[in-house]
């Protein structure tokens, strides 16, 4: 008996499943229509969401000592502002006038640029475990993701971001890697200058080169191409400065040679006027000090300043003050004498100025040309060394890890999938509801017909009884 009941249940289940499949097949147009309509709506909504969620991205990475500690090459603190700095952003913004045409301001452009440090998964796990232990964990990213969502045109955004990344790298190289070169000297550019001025120009270029070399000599670097260290270059520059230039200056001073007497006389006249003015100041200063010494009265510990009354000024340490006063007087008197001698020397130079000594002029000109040639050779070596130095220590200090690409952070796929599932469920639900509705009206019609038949039978029954 139980076996028959079990078989009956299985038959009911099979009938129910067949009945369901029959209903779905019967209402297939309704099911498919609702599913398609809802899915299309979902696809449209998902597409809009995907379109609005699209942005362009690029990843740049830094590779130099200090970045893992959050530092720039120069030791300053590294922040995202070093990537999104005003100089770079403004330059890129000005390169695209279309942004102004679209009404996008520089501030809006700056705000649209998002920069996030990339933390590898193993670092994230390590940080999580460390923090769970109650310990401090600090990680400074070396790779950064730059995201731009500015216009509704991803092609334009991609172009702008590519330009932004390129300018960012160029600015970094300009600021830290540097393309420093030692200035060279062209002899023909200075032939009209006086000899002493040429010496000053050479000296200025040497000082520029020395300062640059000093900045780069912090590492133990020896050039493979040149075979020198920066310390060797410094010694060579000092040799030119302290030997060659001094010898040329000495020759110019001794021979008092010039290639422009009138201009040189004017310079000397101005110098003599300045010296005479200093001399007059020194004479007045010396006289005042002498009067102070002569009017000093040690008995009442007062001193008399010529411009004050006899009362004078009270002093506390007689010997100390008098000694200082005497030293100042001596110093001022000596300075006055030195100025007199210097004025005489300048006047003598003026009277002995000459441009007639052809032999001396040729020698000095030749010496200056030799020094320029020697300096230019050193400058060439410096520039070769600099290129090698930067390539060794700063090659690929910042580089593009991932070129510009378009991504979307939208939930378009989820929306579309959910709409398809929802459409199918609504279609099936509608099919069953339609079937229930039909059954309801069918049952209602059957009941009505049954009642009519019953009433008719009742009437017939009454007639027979009568």
Short mmCIF file of N, CA, C and O in Angstrom, two decimals, residues 297-429:
data_model
loop_
_atom_site.label_atom_id
_atom_site.label_comp_id
_atom_site.label_asym_id
_atom_site.label_seq_id
_atom_site.Cartn_x
_atom_site.Cartn_y
_atom_site.Cartn_z
N UNK A 297 89.37 113.37 29.71
CA UNK A 297 89.80 113.79 31.04
C UNK A 297 89.68 112.62 32.01
O UNK A 297 88.60 112.34 32.52
N UNK A 298 90.74 111.94 32.24
CA UNK A 298 90.68 110.75 33.10
C UNK A 298 90.41 111.06 34.56
O UNK A 298 89.95 110.20 35.29
N UNK A 299 90.68 112.29 35.03
CA UNK A 299 90.51 112.60 36.46
C UNK A 299 89.07 112.46 36.91
O UNK A 299 88.79 111.94 37.99
N UNK A 300 88.14 112.93 36.14
CA UNK A 300 86.73 112.81 36.52
C UNK A 300 85.99 111.74 35.72
O UNK A 300 84.78 111.69 35.71
N UNK A 301 86.78 110.92 35.03
CA UNK A 301 86.22 109.81 34.25
C UNK A 301 85.11 110.28 33.32
O UNK A 301 84.03 109.73 33.27
N UNK A 302 85.44 111.35 32.61
CA UNK A 302 84.53 111.85 31.60
C UNK A 302 85.27 112.02 30.30
O UNK A 302 86.49 112.19 30.29
N UNK A 303 84.53 112.00 29.22
CA UNK A 303 85.14 112.30 27.94
C UNK A 303 84.33 113.42 27.31
O UNK A 303 83.15 113.58 27.59
N UNK A 304 84.99 114.19 26.50
CA UNK A 304 84.33 115.31 25.84
C UNK A 304 84.20 115.00 24.36
O UNK A 304 85.18 114.71 23.69
N UNK A 305 82.98 115.03 23.88
CA UNK A 305 82.73 114.89 22.45
C UNK A 305 82.52 116.30 21.91
O UNK A 305 81.75 117.08 22.49
N UNK A 306 83.21 116.70 20.88
CA UNK A 306 83.18 118.08 20.39
C UNK A 306 81.79 118.65 20.22
O UNK A 306 81.57 119.83 20.44
N UNK A 307 80.85 117.84 19.86
CA UNK A 307 79.49 118.36 19.61
C UNK A 307 78.67 118.51 20.88
O UNK A 307 77.58 119.03 20.86
N UNK A 308 79.21 118.03 22.04
CA UNK A 308 78.48 118.09 23.30
C UNK A 308 79.08 119.16 24.21
O UNK A 308 80.16 119.70 23.95
N UNK A 309 78.43 119.41 25.30
CA UNK A 309 78.91 120.43 26.24
C UNK A 309 80.07 119.89 27.06
O UNK A 309 80.44 118.72 26.95
N UNK A 310 80.59 120.72 27.92
CA UNK A 310 81.72 120.34 28.76
C UNK A 310 81.35 119.22 29.72
O UNK A 310 82.21 118.50 30.23
N UNK A 311 80.04 119.09 29.99
CA UNK A 311 79.60 118.04 30.93
C UNK A 311 80.06 116.68 30.46
O UNK A 311 80.50 115.84 31.24
N UNK A 312 79.93 116.42 29.14
CA UNK A 312 80.44 115.17 28.57
C UNK A 312 79.59 113.98 28.91
O UNK A 312 78.46 114.09 29.35
N UNK A 313 80.18 112.78 28.72
CA UNK A 313 79.51 111.51 28.99
C UNK A 313 80.26 110.74 30.04
O UNK A 313 81.48 110.67 30.01
N UNK A 314 79.55 110.18 30.98
CA UNK A 314 80.13 109.40 32.06
C UNK A 314 80.62 108.07 31.53
O UNK A 314 79.94 107.42 30.75
N UNK A 315 81.82 107.64 31.88
CA UNK A 315 82.32 106.33 31.49
C UNK A 315 82.64 105.54 32.73
O UNK A 315 82.94 106.08 33.78
N UNK A 316 82.61 104.24 32.59
CA UNK A 316 82.79 103.38 33.76
C UNK A 316 84.17 102.77 33.82
O UNK A 316 84.71 102.55 34.90
N UNK A 317 84.74 102.47 32.68
CA UNK A 317 86.06 101.82 32.67
C UNK A 317 87.02 102.68 31.85
O UNK A 317 87.06 102.60 30.63
N UNK A 318 87.77 103.46 32.55
CA UNK A 318 88.65 104.45 31.92
C UNK A 318 89.70 103.81 31.02
O UNK A 318 89.82 104.16 29.84
N UNK A 319 90.44 102.86 31.52
CA UNK A 319 91.54 102.27 30.76
C UNK A 319 91.04 101.54 29.51
O UNK A 319 91.62 101.65 28.43
N UNK A 320 89.94 100.78 29.67
CA UNK A 320 89.40 100.00 28.55
C UNK A 320 88.93 100.93 27.45
O UNK A 320 89.20 100.72 26.26
N UNK A 321 88.21 102.00 27.81
CA UNK A 321 87.70 102.92 26.81
C UNK A 321 88.84 103.62 26.08
O UNK A 321 88.82 103.75 24.86
N UNK A 322 89.83 104.09 26.83
CA UNK A 322 90.94 104.84 26.24
C UNK A 322 91.72 103.95 25.24
O UNK A 322 92.12 104.40 24.18
N UNK A 323 91.89 102.67 25.60
CA UNK A 323 92.61 101.75 24.73
C UNK A 323 91.86 101.55 23.41
O UNK A 323 92.46 101.56 22.33
N UNK A 324 90.56 101.37 23.50
CA UNK A 324 89.75 101.18 22.30
C UNK A 324 89.78 102.43 21.43
O UNK A 324 89.86 102.36 20.20
N UNK A 325 89.70 103.59 22.06
CA UNK A 325 89.72 104.85 21.34
C UNK A 325 91.04 105.02 20.59
O UNK A 325 91.07 105.44 19.43
N UNK A 326 92.10 104.65 21.25
CA UNK A 326 93.43 104.77 20.65
C UNK A 326 93.58 103.81 19.47
O UNK A 326 94.14 104.18 18.42
N UNK A 327 93.07 102.60 19.61
CA UNK A 327 93.15 101.63 18.52
C UNK A 327 92.34 102.08 17.32
O UNK A 327 92.78 101.95 16.16
N UNK A 328 91.16 102.62 17.56
CA UNK A 328 90.33 103.12 16.46
C UNK A 328 91.00 104.29 15.73
O UNK A 328 90.92 104.39 14.50
N UNK A 329 91.65 105.15 16.51
CA UNK A 329 92.36 106.28 15.91
C UNK A 329 93.50 105.77 15.02
O UNK A 329 93.70 106.25 13.90
N UNK A 330 94.25 104.81 15.55
CA UNK A 330 95.38 104.26 14.80
C UNK A 330 94.90 103.58 13.51
O UNK A 330 95.48 103.78 12.43
N UNK A 331 93.82 102.82 13.63
CA UNK A 331 93.26 102.13 12.46
C UNK A 331 92.79 103.12 11.40
O UNK A 331 93.03 102.95 10.20
N UNK A 332 92.12 104.19 11.84
CA UNK A 332 91.60 105.19 10.91
C UNK A 332 92.73 105.94 10.22
O UNK A 332 92.67 106.23 9.02
N UNK A 333 93.79 106.25 10.99
CA UNK A 333 94.94 106.97 10.41
C UNK A 333 95.65 106.11 9.36
O UNK A 333 96.03 106.61 8.29
N UNK A 334 95.81 104.83 9.66
CA UNK A 334 96.46 103.92 8.71
C UNK A 334 95.62 103.78 7.45
O UNK A 334 96.14 103.80 6.33
N UNK A 335 94.30 103.68 7.63
CA UNK A 335 93.41 103.55 6.49
C UNK A 335 93.49 104.78 5.58
O UNK A 335 93.46 104.68 4.36
N UNK A 336 93.61 105.95 6.20
CA UNK A 336 93.74 107.18 5.41
C UNK A 336 95.00 107.15 4.56
O UNK A 336 94.99 107.51 3.38
N UNK A 337 96.09 106.68 5.16
CA UNK A 337 97.36 106.61 4.44
C UNK A 337 97.30 105.58 3.30
O UNK A 337 97.80 105.83 2.20
N UNK A 338 96.65 104.45 3.57
CA UNK A 338 96.51 103.40 2.55
C UNK A 338 95.72 103.93 1.36
O UNK A 338 96.08 103.68 0.20
N UNK A 339 94.65 104.66 1.64
CA UNK A 339 93.84 105.22 0.57
C UNK A 339 94.63 106.22 -0.27
O UNK A 339 94.48 106.28 -1.49
N UNK A 340 95.47 106.99 0.39
CA UNK A 340 96.32 107.94 -0.35
C UNK A 340 97.24 107.21 -1.32
O UNK A 340 97.40 107.61 -2.48
N UNK A 341 97.84 106.12 -0.82
CA UNK A 341 98.76 105.33 -1.67
C UNK A 341 98.01 104.71 -2.83
O UNK A 341 98.48 104.71 -3.97
N UNK A 342 96.81 104.19 -2.57
CA UNK A 342 96.03 103.55 -3.62
C UNK A 342 95.60 104.55 -4.69
O UNK A 342 95.59 104.25 -5.88
N UNK A 343 95.28 105.77 -4.24
CA UNK A 343 94.92 106.82 -5.20
C UNK A 343 96.11 107.14 -6.09
O UNK A 343 95.96 107.29 -7.32
N UNK A 344 97.25 107.22 -5.50
CA UNK A 344 98.47 107.49 -6.29
C UNK A 344 98.73 106.38 -7.31
O UNK A 344 99.11 106.64 -8.45
N UNK A 345 98.51 105.13 -6.89
CA UNK A 345 98.72 104.00 -7.80
C UNK A 345 97.75 104.05 -8.98
O UNK A 345 98.14 103.81 -10.13
N UNK A 346 96.49 104.37 -8.70
CA UNK A 346 95.50 104.44 -9.76
C UNK A 346 95.80 105.59 -10.72
O UNK A 346 95.64 105.46 -11.94
N UNK A 347 96.27 106.71 -10.18
CA UNK A 347 96.63 107.84 -11.03
C UNK A 347 97.85 107.51 -11.89
O UNK A 347 97.94 107.93 -13.06
N UNK A 348 98.79 106.73 -11.30
CA UNK A 348 99.96 106.32 -12.06
C UNK A 348 99.55 105.37 -13.19
O UNK A 348 100.05 105.48 -14.32
N UNK A 349 98.63 104.45 -12.88
CA UNK A 349 98.13 103.54 -13.92
C UNK A 349 97.48 104.32 -15.06
O UNK A 349 97.67 104.03 -16.23
N UNK A 350 96.75 105.35 -14.69
CA UNK A 350 96.06 106.16 -15.69
C UNK A 350 97.06 106.86 -16.61
O UNK A 350 96.86 106.93 -17.83
N UNK A 351 98.12 107.35 -16.02
CA UNK A 351 99.12 108.09 -16.81
C UNK A 351 99.96 107.15 -17.68
O UNK A 351 100.49 107.56 -18.71
N UNK A 352 100.06 105.89 -17.26
CA UNK A 352 100.91 104.94 -17.99
C UNK A 352 100.12 104.02 -18.91
O UNK A 352 100.68 103.08 -19.48
N UNK A 353 98.81 104.28 -19.01
CA UNK A 353 98.00 103.43 -19.88
C UNK A 353 98.57 103.43 -21.29
O UNK A 353 98.99 104.45 -21.82
N UNK A 354 98.58 102.22 -21.89
CA UNK A 354 99.17 102.10 -23.21
C UNK A 354 98.46 101.03 -24.02
O UNK A 354 97.99 100.05 -23.46
N UNK A 355 98.38 101.27 -25.30
CA UNK A 355 97.91 100.24 -26.21
C UNK A 355 98.88 100.08 -27.37
O UNK A 355 98.53 99.56 -28.43
N UNK A 356 100.07 100.55 -27.13
CA UNK A 356 101.09 100.54 -28.19
C UNK A 356 102.00 99.32 -28.12
O UNK A 356 102.66 99.00 -29.09
N UNK A 357 102.04 98.68 -26.95
CA UNK A 357 102.97 97.56 -26.79
C UNK A 357 102.38 96.31 -27.46
O UNK A 357 101.68 95.51 -26.84
N UNK A 358 102.66 96.17 -28.73
CA UNK A 358 102.07 95.10 -29.53
C UNK A 358 102.51 93.73 -29.04
O UNK A 358 101.71 92.79 -28.97
N UNK A 359 103.78 93.61 -28.65
CA UNK A 359 104.31 92.33 -28.20
C UNK A 359 103.57 91.84 -26.96
O UNK A 359 103.15 90.68 -26.87
N UNK A 360 103.38 92.74 -25.99
CA UNK A 360 102.68 92.37 -24.75
C UNK A 360 101.22 92.03 -25.04
O UNK A 360 100.67 91.07 -24.51
N UNK A 361 100.60 92.84 -25.89
CA UNK A 361 99.19 92.60 -26.23
C UNK A 361 99.01 91.22 -26.87
O UNK A 361 98.09 90.49 -26.54
N UNK A 362 99.89 90.89 -27.79
CA UNK A 362 99.81 89.59 -28.45
C UNK A 362 100.01 88.45 -27.47
O UNK A 362 99.34 87.42 -27.55
N UNK A 363 100.97 88.65 -26.54
CA UNK A 363 101.23 87.60 -25.55
C UNK A 363 100.02 87.38 -24.64
O UNK A 363 99.61 86.25 -24.39
N UNK A 364 99.46 88.51 -24.15
CA UNK A 364 98.30 88.39 -23.25
C UNK A 364 97.11 87.78 -23.99
O UNK A 364 96.39 86.93 -23.46
N UNK A 365 96.90 88.22 -25.24
CA UNK A 365 95.80 87.66 -26.05
C UNK A 365 95.99 86.15 -26.23
O UNK A 365 95.03 85.38 -26.10
N UNK A 366 97.23 85.75 -26.52
CA UNK A 366 97.51 84.33 -26.70
C UNK A 366 97.30 83.56 -25.41
O UNK A 366 96.74 82.45 -25.42
N UNK A 367 97.74 84.13 -24.30
CA UNK A 367 97.57 83.46 -22.99
C UNK A 367 96.09 83.28 -22.67
O UNK A 367 95.67 82.23 -22.16
N UNK A 368 95.27 84.31 -22.94
CA UNK A 368 93.83 84.23 -22.67
C UNK A 368 93.18 83.15 -23.54
O UNK A 368 92.35 82.36 -23.08
N UNK A 369 93.59 83.10 -24.82
CA UNK A 369 93.05 82.08 -25.72
C UNK A 369 93.42 80.68 -25.25
O UNK A 369 92.59 79.76 -25.33
N UNK A 370 94.63 80.52 -24.76
CA UNK A 370 95.06 79.21 -24.24
C UNK A 370 94.24 78.80 -23.02
O UNK A 370 93.87 77.63 -22.86
N UNK A 371 93.97 79.78 -22.15
CA UNK A 371 93.18 79.49 -20.95
C UNK A 371 91.75 79.11 -21.34
O UNK A 371 91.17 78.16 -20.79
N UNK A 372 91.19 79.84 -22.30
CA UNK A 372 89.83 79.52 -22.76
C UNK A 372 89.79 78.12 -23.36
O UNK A 372 88.86 77.33 -23.12
N UNK A 373 90.80 77.80 -24.18
CA UNK A 373 90.87 76.47 -24.79
C UNK A 373 90.98 75.39 -23.70
O UNK A 373 90.28 74.36 -23.76
N UNK A 374 91.81 75.64 -22.70
CA UNK A 374 91.99 74.67 -21.61
C UNK A 374 90.69 74.50 -20.82
O UNK A 374 90.28 73.38 -20.48
N UNK A 375 90.02 75.62 -20.55
CA UNK A 375 88.77 75.56 -19.80
C UNK A 375 87.70 74.81 -20.60
O UNK A 375 86.96 73.98 -20.05
N UNK A 376 87.59 75.10 -21.90
CA UNK A 376 86.57 74.44 -22.73
C UNK A 376 86.78 72.93 -22.77
O UNK A 376 85.80 72.17 -22.80
N UNK A 377 88.03 72.48 -22.78
CA UNK A 377 88.31 71.05 -22.75
C UNK A 377 87.82 70.43 -21.44
O UNK A 377 87.25 69.32 -21.42
N UNK A 378 88.02 71.16 -20.35
CA UNK A 378 87.53 70.67 -19.04
C UNK A 378 86.01 70.65 -19.04
O UNK A 378 85.38 69.72 -18.52
N UNK A 379 85.39 71.70 -19.62
CA UNK A 379 83.93 71.76 -19.68
C UNK A 379 83.36 70.58 -20.46
O UNK A 379 82.33 70.01 -20.09
N UNK A 380 84.02 70.19 -21.55
CA UNK A 380 83.58 69.02 -22.33
C UNK A 380 83.63 67.76 -21.47
O UNK A 380 82.71 66.93 -21.51
N UNK A 381 84.69 67.61 -20.70
CA UNK A 381 84.81 66.44 -19.82
C UNK A 381 83.72 66.45 -18.75
O UNK A 381 83.14 65.40 -18.43
N UNK A 382 83.44 67.63 -18.23
CA UNK A 382 82.38 67.74 -17.21
C UNK A 382 81.05 67.28 -17.78
O UNK A 382 80.30 66.53 -17.15
N UNK A 383 80.72 67.72 -18.98
CA UNK A 383 79.43 67.39 -19.59
C UNK A 383 79.32 65.89 -19.89
O UNK A 383 78.25 65.30 -19.73
N UNK A 384 80.42 65.28 -20.33
CA UNK A 384 80.42 63.83 -20.56
C UNK A 384 80.22 63.10 -19.23
O UNK A 384 79.45 62.14 -19.13
N UNK A 385 80.92 63.57 -18.19
CA UNK A 385 80.79 62.95 -16.87
C UNK A 385 79.38 63.11 -16.32
O UNK A 385 78.82 62.17 -15.73
N UNK A 386 78.79 64.29 -16.51
CA UNK A 386 77.44 64.52 -15.99
C UNK A 386 76.43 63.55 -16.60
O UNK A 386 75.59 62.99 -15.91
N UNK A 387 76.54 63.35 -17.92
CA UNK A 387 75.62 62.44 -18.59
C UNK A 387 75.77 61.02 -18.06
O UNK A 387 74.80 60.32 -17.78
N UNK A 388 77.01 60.62 -17.87
CA UNK A 388 77.28 59.28 -17.33
C UNK A 388 76.81 59.17 -15.88
O UNK A 388 76.24 58.16 -15.46
N UNK A 389 77.02 60.23 -15.13
CA UNK A 389 76.63 60.27 -13.72
C UNK A 389 75.11 60.12 -13.58
O UNK A 389 74.62 59.31 -12.80
N UNK A 390 74.36 60.89 -14.36
CA UNK A 390 72.90 60.83 -14.27
C UNK A 390 72.37 59.48 -14.73
O UNK A 390 71.42 58.94 -14.16
N UNK A 391 72.97 58.94 -15.78
CA UNK A 391 72.52 57.63 -16.27
C UNK A 391 72.78 56.53 -15.25
O UNK A 391 72.01 55.57 -15.15
N UNK A 392 73.86 56.67 -14.50
CA UNK A 392 74.19 55.64 -13.52
C UNK A 392 73.29 55.72 -12.29
O UNK A 392 72.79 54.69 -11.81
N UNK A 393 73.09 56.90 -11.76
CA UNK A 393 72.39 57.03 -10.49
C UNK A 393 70.91 57.34 -10.62
O UNK A 393 70.14 57.12 -9.69
N UNK A 394 70.50 57.87 -11.78
CA UNK A 394 69.12 58.28 -11.88
C UNK A 394 68.40 57.71 -13.10
O UNK A 394 67.36 58.20 -13.50
N UNK A 395 68.97 56.67 -13.71
CA UNK A 395 68.31 56.05 -14.87
C UNK A 395 66.98 55.44 -14.42
O UNK A 395 66.91 54.71 -13.44
N UNK A 396 65.94 55.75 -15.15
CA UNK A 396 64.60 55.24 -14.84
C UNK A 396 64.15 55.56 -13.43
O UNK A 396 63.49 54.76 -12.77
N UNK A 397 64.56 56.73 -12.94
CA UNK A 397 64.13 57.14 -11.61
C UNK A 397 62.62 57.26 -11.54
O UNK A 397 62.00 57.02 -10.51
N UNK A 398 62.02 57.67 -12.63
CA UNK A 398 60.56 57.70 -12.74
C UNK A 398 60.21 57.23 -14.15
O UNK A 398 60.81 57.66 -15.12
N UNK A 399 59.24 56.34 -14.24
CA UNK A 399 58.91 55.75 -15.53
C UNK A 399 57.43 55.38 -15.56
O UNK A 399 56.78 55.28 -14.52
N UNK A 400 56.94 55.17 -16.77
CA UNK A 400 55.55 54.75 -16.95
C UNK A 400 55.47 53.23 -16.83
O UNK A 400 56.10 52.51 -17.59
N UNK A 401 54.74 52.75 -15.84
CA UNK A 401 54.58 51.31 -15.64
C UNK A 401 53.41 50.79 -16.46
O UNK A 401 53.47 49.72 -17.07
N UNK A 402 52.33 51.56 -16.47
CA UNK A 402 51.15 51.18 -17.25
C UNK A 402 50.71 52.39 -18.06
O UNK A 402 50.40 53.43 -17.48
N UNK A 403 50.67 52.29 -19.39
CA UNK A 403 50.25 53.43 -20.21
C UNK A 403 48.78 53.74 -19.98
O UNK A 403 48.04 52.97 -19.36
N UNK A 404 48.37 54.85 -20.52
CA UNK A 404 46.99 55.31 -20.33
C UNK A 404 45.99 54.31 -20.91
O UNK A 404 46.13 53.85 -22.04
N UNK A 405 44.99 53.97 -20.12
CA UNK A 405 43.94 53.04 -20.55
C UNK A 405 42.61 53.50 -19.96
O UNK A 405 42.57 54.26 -18.99
N UNK A 406 41.53 53.04 -20.58
CA UNK A 406 40.19 53.41 -20.14
C UNK A 406 39.63 52.29 -19.27
O UNK A 406 39.65 51.12 -19.65
N UNK A 407 39.13 52.64 -18.12
CA UNK A 407 38.49 51.67 -17.22
C UNK A 407 37.17 52.25 -16.73
O UNK A 407 36.90 53.44 -16.91
N UNK A 408 36.37 51.39 -16.13
CA UNK A 408 35.10 51.85 -15.58
C UNK A 408 34.90 51.21 -14.22
O UNK A 408 35.08 50.01 -14.05
N UNK A 409 34.53 52.04 -13.27
CA UNK A 409 34.26 51.52 -11.92
C UNK A 409 32.76 51.33 -11.69
O UNK A 409 32.29 51.26 -10.57
N UNK A 410 32.00 51.26 -12.79
CA UNK A 410 30.56 51.11 -12.68
C UNK A 410 30.18 49.66 -12.37
O UNK A 410 31.00 48.75 -12.44
N UNK A 411 28.85 49.44 -12.08
CA UNK A 411 28.32 48.10 -11.83
C UNK A 411 27.41 47.68 -12.98
O UNK A 411 26.36 47.07 -12.79
N UNK A 412 27.88 48.02 -14.21
CA UNK A 412 27.05 47.76 -15.39
C UNK A 412 26.77 46.27 -15.55
O UNK A 412 25.64 45.87 -15.84
N UNK A 413 27.77 45.42 -15.36
CA UNK A 413 27.58 43.98 -15.54
C UNK A 413 26.57 43.44 -14.54
O UNK A 413 25.70 42.61 -14.88
N UNK A 414 26.68 43.90 -13.30
CA UNK A 414 25.74 43.43 -12.26
C UNK A 414 24.33 43.88 -12.60
O UNK A 414 23.36 43.13 -12.45
N UNK A 415 24.22 45.15 -13.07
CA UNK A 415 22.90 45.69 -13.41
C UNK A 415 22.27 44.89 -14.55
O UNK A 415 21.09 44.51 -14.51
N UNK A 416 23.05 44.60 -15.59
CA UNK A 416 22.54 43.86 -16.75
C UNK A 416 22.15 42.44 -16.36
O UNK A 416 21.07 41.94 -16.73
N UNK A 417 23.01 41.76 -15.61
CA UNK A 417 22.71 40.39 -15.17
C UNK A 417 21.47 40.36 -14.29
O UNK A 417 20.60 39.48 -14.45
N UNK A 418 21.38 41.33 -13.39
CA UNK A 418 20.22 41.38 -12.50
C UNK A 418 18.95 41.65 -13.29
O UNK A 418 17.87 41.08 -12.98
N UNK A 419 19.06 42.49 -14.32
CA UNK A 419 17.86 42.80 -15.12
C UNK A 419 17.40 41.57 -15.91
O UNK A 419 16.19 41.34 -16.07
N UNK A 420 18.35 40.78 -16.41
CA UNK A 420 17.98 39.56 -17.14
C UNK A 420 17.27 38.57 -16.21
O UNK A 420 16.23 37.99 -16.56
N UNK A 421 17.85 38.38 -15.03
CA UNK A 421 17.24 37.47 -14.05
C UNK A 421 15.87 37.97 -13.62
O UNK A 421 14.88 37.22 -13.56
N UNK A 422 15.79 39.29 -13.36
CA UNK A 422 14.51 39.88 -12.95
C UNK A 422 13.47 39.76 -14.06
O UNK A 422 12.29 39.43 -13.80
N UNK A 423 13.93 39.99 -15.31
CA UNK A 423 13.01 39.88 -16.44
C UNK A 423 12.46 38.47 -16.58
O UNK A 423 11.26 38.27 -16.83
N UNK A 424 13.36 37.48 -16.42
CA UNK A 424 12.93 36.09 -16.52
C UNK A 424 11.94 35.76 -15.40
O UNK A 424 10.91 35.09 -15.64
N UNK A 425 12.24 36.23 -14.19
CA UNK A 425 11.34 35.94 -13.06
C UNK A 425 9.98 36.61 -13.26
O UNK A 425 8.93 36.02 -13.00
N UNK A 426 10.02 37.88 -13.74
CA UNK A 426 8.75 38.57 -13.98
C UNK A 426 7.97 37.90 -15.11
O UNK A 426 6.73 37.80 -15.06
N UNK A 427 8.70 37.43 -16.14
CA UNK A 427 8.04 36.74 -17.24
C UNK A 427 7.36 35.46 -16.77
O UNK A 427 6.19 35.19 -17.12
N UNK A 428 8.09 34.66 -15.99
CA UNK A 428 7.51 33.42 -15.46
C UNK A 428 6.35 33.71 -14.53
O UNK A 428 5.30 33.05 -14.58
N UNK A 429 6.57 34.72 -13.67
CA UNK A 429 5.49 35.07 -12.74
C UNK A 429 4.25 35.52 -13.47
O UNK A 429 3.11 35.16 -13.11
#
